[in-house]
XYZ file of C-alpha atoms in Angstrom:
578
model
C 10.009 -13.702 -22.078
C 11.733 -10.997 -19.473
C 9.977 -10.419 -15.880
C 9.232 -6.966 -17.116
C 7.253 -8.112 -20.587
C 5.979 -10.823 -18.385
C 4.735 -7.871 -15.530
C 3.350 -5.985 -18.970
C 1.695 -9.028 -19.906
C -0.071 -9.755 -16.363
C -0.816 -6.276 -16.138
C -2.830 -5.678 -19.301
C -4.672 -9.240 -18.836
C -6.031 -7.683 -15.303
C -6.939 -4.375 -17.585
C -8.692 -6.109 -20.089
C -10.292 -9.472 -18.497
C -13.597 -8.387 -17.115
C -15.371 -12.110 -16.297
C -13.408 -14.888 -14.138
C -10.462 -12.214 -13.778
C -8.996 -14.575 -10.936
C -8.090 -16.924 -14.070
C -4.871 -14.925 -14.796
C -2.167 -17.120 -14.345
C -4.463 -20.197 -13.412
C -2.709 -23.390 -13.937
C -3.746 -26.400 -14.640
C -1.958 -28.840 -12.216
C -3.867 -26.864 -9.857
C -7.311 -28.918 -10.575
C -6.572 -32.552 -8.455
C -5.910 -29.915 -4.878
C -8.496 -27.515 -6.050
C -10.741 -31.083 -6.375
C -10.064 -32.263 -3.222
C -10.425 -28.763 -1.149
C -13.523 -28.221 -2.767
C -14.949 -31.154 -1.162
C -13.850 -30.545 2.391
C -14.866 -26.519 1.764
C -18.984 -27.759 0.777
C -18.873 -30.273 3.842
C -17.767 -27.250 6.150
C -20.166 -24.501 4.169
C -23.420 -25.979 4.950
C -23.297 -25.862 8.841
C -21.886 -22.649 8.677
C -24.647 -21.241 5.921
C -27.104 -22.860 7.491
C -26.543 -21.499 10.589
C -25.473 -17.734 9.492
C -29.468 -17.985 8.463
C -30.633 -18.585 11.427
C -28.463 -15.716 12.398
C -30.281 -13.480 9.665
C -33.049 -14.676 10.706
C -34.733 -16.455 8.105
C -34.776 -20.265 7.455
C -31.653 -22.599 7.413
C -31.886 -23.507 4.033
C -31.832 -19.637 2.647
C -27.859 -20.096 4.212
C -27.384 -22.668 1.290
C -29.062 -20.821 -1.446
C -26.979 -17.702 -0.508
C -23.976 -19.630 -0.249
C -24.116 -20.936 -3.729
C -25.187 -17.974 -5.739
C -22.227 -15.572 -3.887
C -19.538 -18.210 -4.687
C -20.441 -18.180 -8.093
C -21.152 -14.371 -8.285
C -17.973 -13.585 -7.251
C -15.913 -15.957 -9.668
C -18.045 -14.163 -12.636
C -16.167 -10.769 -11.463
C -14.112 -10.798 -8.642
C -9.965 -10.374 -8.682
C -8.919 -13.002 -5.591
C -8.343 -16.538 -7.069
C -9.121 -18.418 -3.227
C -11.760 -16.046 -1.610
C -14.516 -17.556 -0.526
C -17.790 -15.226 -0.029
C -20.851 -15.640 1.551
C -23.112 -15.626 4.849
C -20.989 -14.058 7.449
C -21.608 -13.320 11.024
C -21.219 -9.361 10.228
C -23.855 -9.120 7.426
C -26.049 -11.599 8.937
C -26.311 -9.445 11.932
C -27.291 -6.809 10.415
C -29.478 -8.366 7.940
C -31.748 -9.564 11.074
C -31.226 -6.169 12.337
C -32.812 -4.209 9.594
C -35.500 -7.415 9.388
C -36.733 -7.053 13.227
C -36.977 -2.762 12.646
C -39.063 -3.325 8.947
C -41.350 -6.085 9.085
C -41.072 -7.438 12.662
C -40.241 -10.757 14.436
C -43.294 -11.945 13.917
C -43.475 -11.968 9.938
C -44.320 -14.944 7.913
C -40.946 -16.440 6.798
C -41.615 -15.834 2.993
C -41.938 -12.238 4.325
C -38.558 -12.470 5.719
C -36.904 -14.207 3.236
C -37.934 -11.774 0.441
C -37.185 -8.988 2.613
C -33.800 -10.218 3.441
C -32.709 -11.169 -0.736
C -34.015 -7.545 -1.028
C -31.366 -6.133 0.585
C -29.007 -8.400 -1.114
C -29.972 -6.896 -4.612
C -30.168 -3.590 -3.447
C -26.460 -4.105 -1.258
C -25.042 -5.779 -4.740
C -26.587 -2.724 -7.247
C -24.840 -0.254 -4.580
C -21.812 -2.501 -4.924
C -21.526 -2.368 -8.532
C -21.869 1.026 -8.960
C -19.056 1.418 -6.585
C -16.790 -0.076 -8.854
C -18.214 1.694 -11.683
C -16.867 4.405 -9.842
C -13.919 2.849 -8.905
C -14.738 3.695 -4.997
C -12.673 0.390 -3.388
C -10.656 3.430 -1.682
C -13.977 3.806 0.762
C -12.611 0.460 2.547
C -9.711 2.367 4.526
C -12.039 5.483 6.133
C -13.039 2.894 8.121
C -10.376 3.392 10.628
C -9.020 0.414 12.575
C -9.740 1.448 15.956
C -13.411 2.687 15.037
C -13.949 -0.832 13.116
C -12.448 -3.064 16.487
C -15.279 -0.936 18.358
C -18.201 -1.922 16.106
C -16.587 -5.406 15.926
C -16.888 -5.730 19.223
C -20.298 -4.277 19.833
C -21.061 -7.124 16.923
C -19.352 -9.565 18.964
C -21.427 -8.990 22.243
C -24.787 -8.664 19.974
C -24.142 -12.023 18.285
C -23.531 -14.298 21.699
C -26.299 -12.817 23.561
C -28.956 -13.305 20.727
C -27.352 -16.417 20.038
C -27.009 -17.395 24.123
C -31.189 -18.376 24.003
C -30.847 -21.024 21.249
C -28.153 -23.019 23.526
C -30.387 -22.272 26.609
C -33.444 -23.520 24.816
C -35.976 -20.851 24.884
C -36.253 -17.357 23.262
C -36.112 -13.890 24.268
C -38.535 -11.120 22.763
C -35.901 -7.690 23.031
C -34.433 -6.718 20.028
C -31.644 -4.541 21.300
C -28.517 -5.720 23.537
C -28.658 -4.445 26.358
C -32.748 -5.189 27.037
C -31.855 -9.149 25.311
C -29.299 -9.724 28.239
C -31.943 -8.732 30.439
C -34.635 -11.122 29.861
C -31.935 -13.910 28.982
C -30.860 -13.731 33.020
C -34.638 -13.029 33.889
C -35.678 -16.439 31.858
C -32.796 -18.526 32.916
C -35.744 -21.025 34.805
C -36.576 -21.893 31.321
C -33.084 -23.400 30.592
C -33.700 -26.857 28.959
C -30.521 -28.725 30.122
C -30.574 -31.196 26.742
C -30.500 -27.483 24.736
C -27.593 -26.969 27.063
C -25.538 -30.287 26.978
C -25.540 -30.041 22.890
C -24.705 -26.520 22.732
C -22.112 -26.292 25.401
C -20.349 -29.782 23.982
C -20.478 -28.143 20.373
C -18.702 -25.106 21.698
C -15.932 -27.336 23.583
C -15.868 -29.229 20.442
C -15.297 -26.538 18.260
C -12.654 -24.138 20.817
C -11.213 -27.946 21.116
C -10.330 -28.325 17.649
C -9.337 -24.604 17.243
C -6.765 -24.907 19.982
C -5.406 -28.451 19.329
C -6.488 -29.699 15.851
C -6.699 -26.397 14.054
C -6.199 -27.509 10.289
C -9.726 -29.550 11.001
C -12.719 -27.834 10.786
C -14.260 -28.191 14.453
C -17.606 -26.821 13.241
C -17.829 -29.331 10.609
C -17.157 -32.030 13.320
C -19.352 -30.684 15.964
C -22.381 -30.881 13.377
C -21.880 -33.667 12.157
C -21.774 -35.534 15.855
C -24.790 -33.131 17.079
C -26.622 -34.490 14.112
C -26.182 -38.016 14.261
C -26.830 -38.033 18.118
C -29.827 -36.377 17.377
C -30.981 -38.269 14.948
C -30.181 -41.830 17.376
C -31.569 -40.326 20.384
C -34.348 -38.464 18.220
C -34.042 -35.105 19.848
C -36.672 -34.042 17.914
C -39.642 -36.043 19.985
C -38.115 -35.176 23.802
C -38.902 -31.093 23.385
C -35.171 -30.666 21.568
C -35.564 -27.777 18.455
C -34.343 -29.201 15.298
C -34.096 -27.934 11.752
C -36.662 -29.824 9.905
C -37.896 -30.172 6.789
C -35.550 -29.131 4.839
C -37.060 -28.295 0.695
C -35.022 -30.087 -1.641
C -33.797 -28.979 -4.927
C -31.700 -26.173 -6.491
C -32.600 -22.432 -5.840
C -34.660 -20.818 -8.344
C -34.522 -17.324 -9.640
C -36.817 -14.675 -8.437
C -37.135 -11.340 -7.799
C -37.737 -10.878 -4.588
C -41.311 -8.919 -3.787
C -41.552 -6.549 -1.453
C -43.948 -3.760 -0.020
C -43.135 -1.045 -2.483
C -44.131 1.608 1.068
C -41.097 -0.247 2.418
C -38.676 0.564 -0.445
C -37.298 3.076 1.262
C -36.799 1.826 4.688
C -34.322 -1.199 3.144
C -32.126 1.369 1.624
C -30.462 2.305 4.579
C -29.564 -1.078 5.719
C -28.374 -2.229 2.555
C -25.921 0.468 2.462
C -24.828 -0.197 5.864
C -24.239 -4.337 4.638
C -22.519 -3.329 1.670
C -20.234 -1.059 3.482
C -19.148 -3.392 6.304
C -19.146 -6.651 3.562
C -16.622 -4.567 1.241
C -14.876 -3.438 4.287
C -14.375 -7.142 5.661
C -14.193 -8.513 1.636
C -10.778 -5.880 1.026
C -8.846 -6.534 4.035
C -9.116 -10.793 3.492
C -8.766 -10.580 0.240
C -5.567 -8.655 0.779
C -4.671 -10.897 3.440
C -4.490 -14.246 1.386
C -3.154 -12.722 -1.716
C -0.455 -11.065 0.065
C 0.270 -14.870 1.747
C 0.113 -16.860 -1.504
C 2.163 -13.989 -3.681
C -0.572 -12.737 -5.871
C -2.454 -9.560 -6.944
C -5.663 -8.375 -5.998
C -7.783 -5.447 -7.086
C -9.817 -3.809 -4.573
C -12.010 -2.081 -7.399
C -12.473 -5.366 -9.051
C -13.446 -6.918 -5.366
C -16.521 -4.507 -5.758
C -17.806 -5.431 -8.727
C -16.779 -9.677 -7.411
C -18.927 -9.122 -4.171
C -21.721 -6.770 -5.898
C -21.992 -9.661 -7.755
C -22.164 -12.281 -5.142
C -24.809 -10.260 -3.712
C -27.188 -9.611 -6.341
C -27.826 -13.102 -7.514
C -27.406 -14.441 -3.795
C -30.697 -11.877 -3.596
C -32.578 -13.118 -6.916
C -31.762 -17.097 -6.322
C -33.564 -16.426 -2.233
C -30.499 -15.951 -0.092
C -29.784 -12.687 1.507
C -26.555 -10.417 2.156
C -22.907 -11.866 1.947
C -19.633 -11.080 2.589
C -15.992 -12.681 2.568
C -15.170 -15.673 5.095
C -11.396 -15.782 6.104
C -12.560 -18.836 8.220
C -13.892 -20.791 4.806
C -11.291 -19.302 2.955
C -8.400 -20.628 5.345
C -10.405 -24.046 4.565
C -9.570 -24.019 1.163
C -6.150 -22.538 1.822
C -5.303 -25.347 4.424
C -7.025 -28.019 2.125
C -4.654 -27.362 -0.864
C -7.006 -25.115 -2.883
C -5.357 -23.015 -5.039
C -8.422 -20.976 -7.240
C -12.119 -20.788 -7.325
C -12.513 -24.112 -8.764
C -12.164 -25.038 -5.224
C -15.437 -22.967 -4.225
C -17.272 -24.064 -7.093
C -16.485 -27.479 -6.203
C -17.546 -26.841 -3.084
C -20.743 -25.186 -4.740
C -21.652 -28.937 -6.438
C -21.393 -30.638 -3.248
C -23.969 -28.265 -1.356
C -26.155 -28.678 -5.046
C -25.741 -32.571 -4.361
C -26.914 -32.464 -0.931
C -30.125 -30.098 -1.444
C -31.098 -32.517 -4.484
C -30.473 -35.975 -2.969
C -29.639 -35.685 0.785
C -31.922 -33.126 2.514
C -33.399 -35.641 4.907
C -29.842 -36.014 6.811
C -30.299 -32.292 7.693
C -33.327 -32.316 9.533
C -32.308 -34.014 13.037
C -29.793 -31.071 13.461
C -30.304 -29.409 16.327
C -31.095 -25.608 16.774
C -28.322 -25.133 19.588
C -25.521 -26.669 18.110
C -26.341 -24.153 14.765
C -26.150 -21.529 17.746
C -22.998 -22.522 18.923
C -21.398 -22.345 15.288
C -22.601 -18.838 15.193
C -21.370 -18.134 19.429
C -18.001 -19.614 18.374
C -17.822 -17.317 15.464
C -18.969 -14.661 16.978
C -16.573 -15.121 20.102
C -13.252 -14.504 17.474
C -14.531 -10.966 16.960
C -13.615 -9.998 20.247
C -10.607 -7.912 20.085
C -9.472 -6.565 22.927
C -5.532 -6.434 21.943
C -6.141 -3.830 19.950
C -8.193 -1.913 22.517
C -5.314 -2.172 24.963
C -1.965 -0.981 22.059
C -4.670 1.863 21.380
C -4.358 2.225 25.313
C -0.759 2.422 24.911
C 0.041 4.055 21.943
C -2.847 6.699 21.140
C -5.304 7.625 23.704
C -7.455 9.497 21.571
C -7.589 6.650 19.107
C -9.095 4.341 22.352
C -11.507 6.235 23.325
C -13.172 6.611 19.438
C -13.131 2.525 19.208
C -14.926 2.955 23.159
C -17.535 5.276 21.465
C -18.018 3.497 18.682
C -18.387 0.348 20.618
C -21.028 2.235 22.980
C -22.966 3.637 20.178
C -23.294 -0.187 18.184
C -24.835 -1.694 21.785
C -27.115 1.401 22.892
C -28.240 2.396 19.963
C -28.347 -0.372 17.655
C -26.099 -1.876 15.118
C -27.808 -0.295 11.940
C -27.163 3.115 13.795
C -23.569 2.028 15.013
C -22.810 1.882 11.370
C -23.449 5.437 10.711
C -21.359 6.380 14.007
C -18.397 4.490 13.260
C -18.523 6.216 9.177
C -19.083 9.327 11.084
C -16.107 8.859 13.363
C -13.984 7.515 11.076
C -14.185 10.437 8.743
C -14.123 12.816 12.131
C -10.994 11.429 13.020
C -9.614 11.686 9.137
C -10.247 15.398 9.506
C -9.191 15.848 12.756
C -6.093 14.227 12.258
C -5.337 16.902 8.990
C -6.720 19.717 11.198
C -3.992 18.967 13.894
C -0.826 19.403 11.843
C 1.688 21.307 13.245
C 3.810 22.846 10.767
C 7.643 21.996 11.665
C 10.558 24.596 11.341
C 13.183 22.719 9.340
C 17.494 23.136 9.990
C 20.137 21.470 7.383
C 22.127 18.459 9.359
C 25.677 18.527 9.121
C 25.639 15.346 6.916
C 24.507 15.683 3.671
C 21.768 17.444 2.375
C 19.063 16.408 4.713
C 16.230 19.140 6.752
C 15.142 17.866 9.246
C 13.150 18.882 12.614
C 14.610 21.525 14.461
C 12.906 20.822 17.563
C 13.953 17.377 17.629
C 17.676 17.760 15.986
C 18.481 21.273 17.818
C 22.196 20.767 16.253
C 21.239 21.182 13.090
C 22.451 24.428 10.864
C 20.059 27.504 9.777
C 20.729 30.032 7.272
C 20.679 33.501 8.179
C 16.850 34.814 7.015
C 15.957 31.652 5.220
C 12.830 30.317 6.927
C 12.336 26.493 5.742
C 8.842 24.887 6.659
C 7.438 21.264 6.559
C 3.601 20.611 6.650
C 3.491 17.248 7.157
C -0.401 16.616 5.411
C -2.273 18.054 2.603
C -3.931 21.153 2.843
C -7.640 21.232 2.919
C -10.367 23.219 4.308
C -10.112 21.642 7.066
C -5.928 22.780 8.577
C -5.702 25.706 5.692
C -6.326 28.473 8.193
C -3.921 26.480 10.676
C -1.339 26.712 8.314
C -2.096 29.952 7.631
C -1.638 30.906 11.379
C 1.545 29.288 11.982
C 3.442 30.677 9.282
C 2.549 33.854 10.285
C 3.199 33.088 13.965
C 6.498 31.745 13.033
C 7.459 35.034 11.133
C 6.562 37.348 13.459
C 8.754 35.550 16.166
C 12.172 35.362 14.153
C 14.262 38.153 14.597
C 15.710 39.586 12.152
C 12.221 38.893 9.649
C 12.900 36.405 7.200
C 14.037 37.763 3.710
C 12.523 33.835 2.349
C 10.112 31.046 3.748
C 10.835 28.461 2.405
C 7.440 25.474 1.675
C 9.036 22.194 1.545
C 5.543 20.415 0.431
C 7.619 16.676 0.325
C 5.037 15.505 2.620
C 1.768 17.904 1.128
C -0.016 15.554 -0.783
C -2.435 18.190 -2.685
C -4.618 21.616 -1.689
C -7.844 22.217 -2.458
C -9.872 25.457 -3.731
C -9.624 26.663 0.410
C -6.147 25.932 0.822
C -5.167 27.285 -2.697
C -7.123 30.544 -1.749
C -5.460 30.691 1.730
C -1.880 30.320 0.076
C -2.818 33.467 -2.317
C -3.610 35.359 0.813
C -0.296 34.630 2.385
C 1.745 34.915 -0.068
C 0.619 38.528 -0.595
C 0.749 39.400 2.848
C 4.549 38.287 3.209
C 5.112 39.539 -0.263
C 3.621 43.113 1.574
C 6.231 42.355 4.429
C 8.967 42.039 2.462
C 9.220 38.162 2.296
C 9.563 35.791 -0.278
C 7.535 32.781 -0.664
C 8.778 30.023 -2.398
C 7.505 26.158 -2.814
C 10.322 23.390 -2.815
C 9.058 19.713 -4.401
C 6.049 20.085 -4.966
C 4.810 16.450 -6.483
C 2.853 16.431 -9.667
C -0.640 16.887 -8.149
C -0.122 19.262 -5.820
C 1.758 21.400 -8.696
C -1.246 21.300 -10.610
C -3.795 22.542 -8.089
C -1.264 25.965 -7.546
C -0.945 26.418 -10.969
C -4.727 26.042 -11.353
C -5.098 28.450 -8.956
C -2.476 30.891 -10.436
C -0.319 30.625 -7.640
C 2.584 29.312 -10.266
C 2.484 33.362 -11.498
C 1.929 34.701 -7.692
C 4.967 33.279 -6.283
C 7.223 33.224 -9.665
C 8.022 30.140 -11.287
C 11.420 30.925 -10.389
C 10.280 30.106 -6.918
C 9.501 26.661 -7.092
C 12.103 24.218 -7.070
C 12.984 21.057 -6.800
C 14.303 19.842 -3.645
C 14.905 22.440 -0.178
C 18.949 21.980 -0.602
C 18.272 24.179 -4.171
C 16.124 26.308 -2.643
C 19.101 27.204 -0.070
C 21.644 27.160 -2.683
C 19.170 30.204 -4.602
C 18.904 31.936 -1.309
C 22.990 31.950 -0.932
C 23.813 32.955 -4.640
C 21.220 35.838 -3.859
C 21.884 36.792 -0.924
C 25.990 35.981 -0.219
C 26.333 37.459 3.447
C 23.932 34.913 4.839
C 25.662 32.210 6.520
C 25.741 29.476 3.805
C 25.054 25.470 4.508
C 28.090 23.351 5.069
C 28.265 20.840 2.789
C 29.441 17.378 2.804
């Protein structure tokens, strides 16, 4: 078989493989690593799930249920063969978020627990009808230095809600800024035994990370917390510890809900599904791109809308990808999602058989998981090459960041979509349209501003607009060409569109061009469009503006354009060639 009948081949399996899509090129000598790393993947997952619960706030053991149900959701329908979803720090936040705001901190834990699997199933329907619609593009408006902002702000809200469980008491506030507050006011409280176990997890676990990295430091900071707890019974001098934990395998249910409330988990559940897809695209990219296979962001919709809906009817709550667990599997030899359904039977084994060794496990080592998680959100690198490289850029991430702590994370959401897209637009709106000059070797326009040597033809005019035209820069446009006309003496006889870099127009910029082009036609000037790509050749001719400025007109690279200009106009100074 060639590579290219081979590509074919690969290509139309992805096309036509709806369920376990990550099988495509699965082989079979894979099973003894994917065996093994599934082993060492469920030892690390329950900590972790377990203590992105508490996060969530609901009990430990939803972690597990929505751990198993989003691994197995997302190998029904997801595209990455080693990405391992469910309870992250992100969604977990904001699932406790939305929780405190609806039914309040004080609500039976049933109440919590359906209200949280709500939002799952509503997240994962949202989800699926994304890639119904084939939205996976939605991922990049989230702009990098608007997403390090929120990150951040989710950073900060994670350690200091977090900070109490190590300290050994709790804290009332919901929001940041008043949480720090009463954590410094009630630092009498401290119980030093809630400190020594949550401070020697966290050294533990930064311990590992910084000398032992391909061992899980979580896993081992557990698993020492427990049994110390368990020796030394914790439990009986004042020391928070899990408990009973049920045991037995999560059964479906739909969660139940106050139907007055329907509306009020909406919002949230867009917000999780938004920032779980966002964090789901980039690490799925990331560990294709690093083990040389393909991944389909459209697909990754449907594999997480998955994960979330039956994480929501088997009583777990929102999930999202882990590049932590995944770089488990990855490190531990797994090649496919047999790892994380292997890893799926051990946490099954443990909730059936082994539930009793969970119960000494103490609150503040599940908060130092979560601290230590939270801590490798910080990003201040990027904050600082914003510094350097785009002011404007900084100061969005600073706003977004600002508006995540004061106002709340569910509300942080909406500004960082809102300044994401403000900064999309903005970014269109600014385009300066760049006067172009032929260089002296071969047939390249380029910037005249920035190569000043370069040659112009006498009354040729040749223009660059270096985005698409929208509502947004059409009138821009609009005003610069004419600027630029009315300050060349003589007038130009031709301008001269070379829309290389013009991605499309829409109905504003299509009307705009009409406008112009019969205003310069009224002056005297020729308009003429110089390749034009496929789409954006449509939307003029669409518009009629094929007829307006003669299909004579357009053509197919700037050098032919010239070359047109010359044969009709022979006294203008012609470009050298090569």
């Amino acid at each position: 078989m060639t590579a290219t009948t081979g590509a074919q081949t690969h290509q139309t399996a992805k096309k036509t493989r709806w369920l376990l899509p990550w099988t495509v090129g699965f082989q079979r000598t894979w099973l003894g690593r994917d065996l093994v790393a599934g082993i060492a993947l469920g030892v690390v997952m329950i900590p972790q799930g377990m203590a992105y619960a508490e996060l969530a706030g609901v009990p430990a053991v939803a972690g597990l249920y929505a751990t198993m149900a989003a691994i197995i959701g997302y190998a029904i329908l997801g595209s990455s063969r080693q990405l391992v979803v469910g309870p992250d720090s992100s969604t977990s936040t904001l699932v406790a978020a939305a929780l405190l705001s609806i039914v309040g901190a004080s609500a039976a834990p049933e109440q919590l627990m359906a209200g949280a699997a709500f939002m799952a199933v509503a997240a994962g329907v949202m989800l699926l009808l994304g890639g119904f619609l084939k939205a996976g593009i939605i991922a990049n408006f989230l702009s990098k230095p608007v997403l390090v902002g929120y990150l951040n702000a989710l950073a900060l809200t994670i350690v200091v809600k977090q900070l109490p469980k190590i300290l050994g008491y709790s804290v009332e506030a919901d929001a940041v800024i008043p949480a720090a507050i009463e954590v410094v006011a009630n630092l009498g409280k401290t119980v030093p035994l809630s400190v020594m176990v949550g401070a020697g997890c966290l050294l533990i676990i930064f311990g590992f990370s910084r000398w032992l990295p391909r061992i899980p430091g979580a896993l081992v900071a557990v698993v020492l917390a427990t049994i110390i707890s368990a020796v030394m019974d914790f439990q009986a001098q004042g020391l928070k510890v899990v408990g009973v934990v049920p045991a037995g395998l999560p059964a479906f249910a739909f969660p139940t809900i106050e139907w007055t409330d329907f509306g009020l988990y909406l919002a949230p559940a867009f917000a999780i599904a938004l920032m779980g897809f966002a964090d789901t695209a980039v690490a799925s990219e990331l560990f294709a791109d690093r083990n040389k296979y393909e991944v389909d962001p459209d697909r990754d919709l449907f594999g997480l809308g998955m994960a979330s809906l039956l994480s929501g009817l088997f009583g777990g709550f929102a999930v999202s990808a882990s590049d932590s667990r995944t770089a488990v599997a990855d490190n531990a030899g797994g090649k496919s999602q047999v790892a994380n359904l292997v890893g799926v039977g051990v946490i099954g084994l443990i909730l059936v058989f082994f539930t009793t060794i969970l119960q000494p496990l103490p609150n503040a080592a599940l908060g130092a998981v979560v601290i230590a998680a939270g801590i490798t959100l910080f990003d201040i690198k990027t904050f600082r090459r914003a510094w350097r490289q785009q002011r404007s850029d900084f100061w969005i991430g600073v706003i977004a960041f600002v508006g995540a702590v004061v106002f709340g994370l569910l509300p942080g959401i909406v500004i960082a979509v809102v300044l994401s897209l403000w900064n999309v637009l903005m970014a269109g709106a600014r385009t300066e349209l760049v006067v172009l000059a032929r260089s002296d070797v071969g047939n390249v326009w380029r910037n005249h501003k920035r190569h000043p040597d370069g040659h112009a033809v006498s009354g040729l005019a040749v223009v660059r607009w270096e985005s698409g035209l929208f509502f947004g820069n059409s009138k821009g446009f609009e005003r610069q060409v004419k600027e630029m006309v009315g300050q060349m003496a003589p007038q130009p006889q031709w301008v001269v569109f070379d829309a290389e870099a013009t991605g499309d127009a829409d109905f504003t910029a299509t009307t705009m061009l009409a406008e112009l082009i019969e205003t310069l036609q009224a002056q005297g000037i020729v308009f003429t469009v110089a390749e034009p790509n496929g789409r954006l050749l449509q939307s003029l001719e669409r518009a009629g503006l094929d007829r307006l400025i003669g299909a004579d007109k357009i053509f197919p690279s700037v050098d032919t354009a010239a070359q047109a200009y010359v044969a009709q106009y022979p006294a203008a100074n012609q470009p050298r060639s090569k």
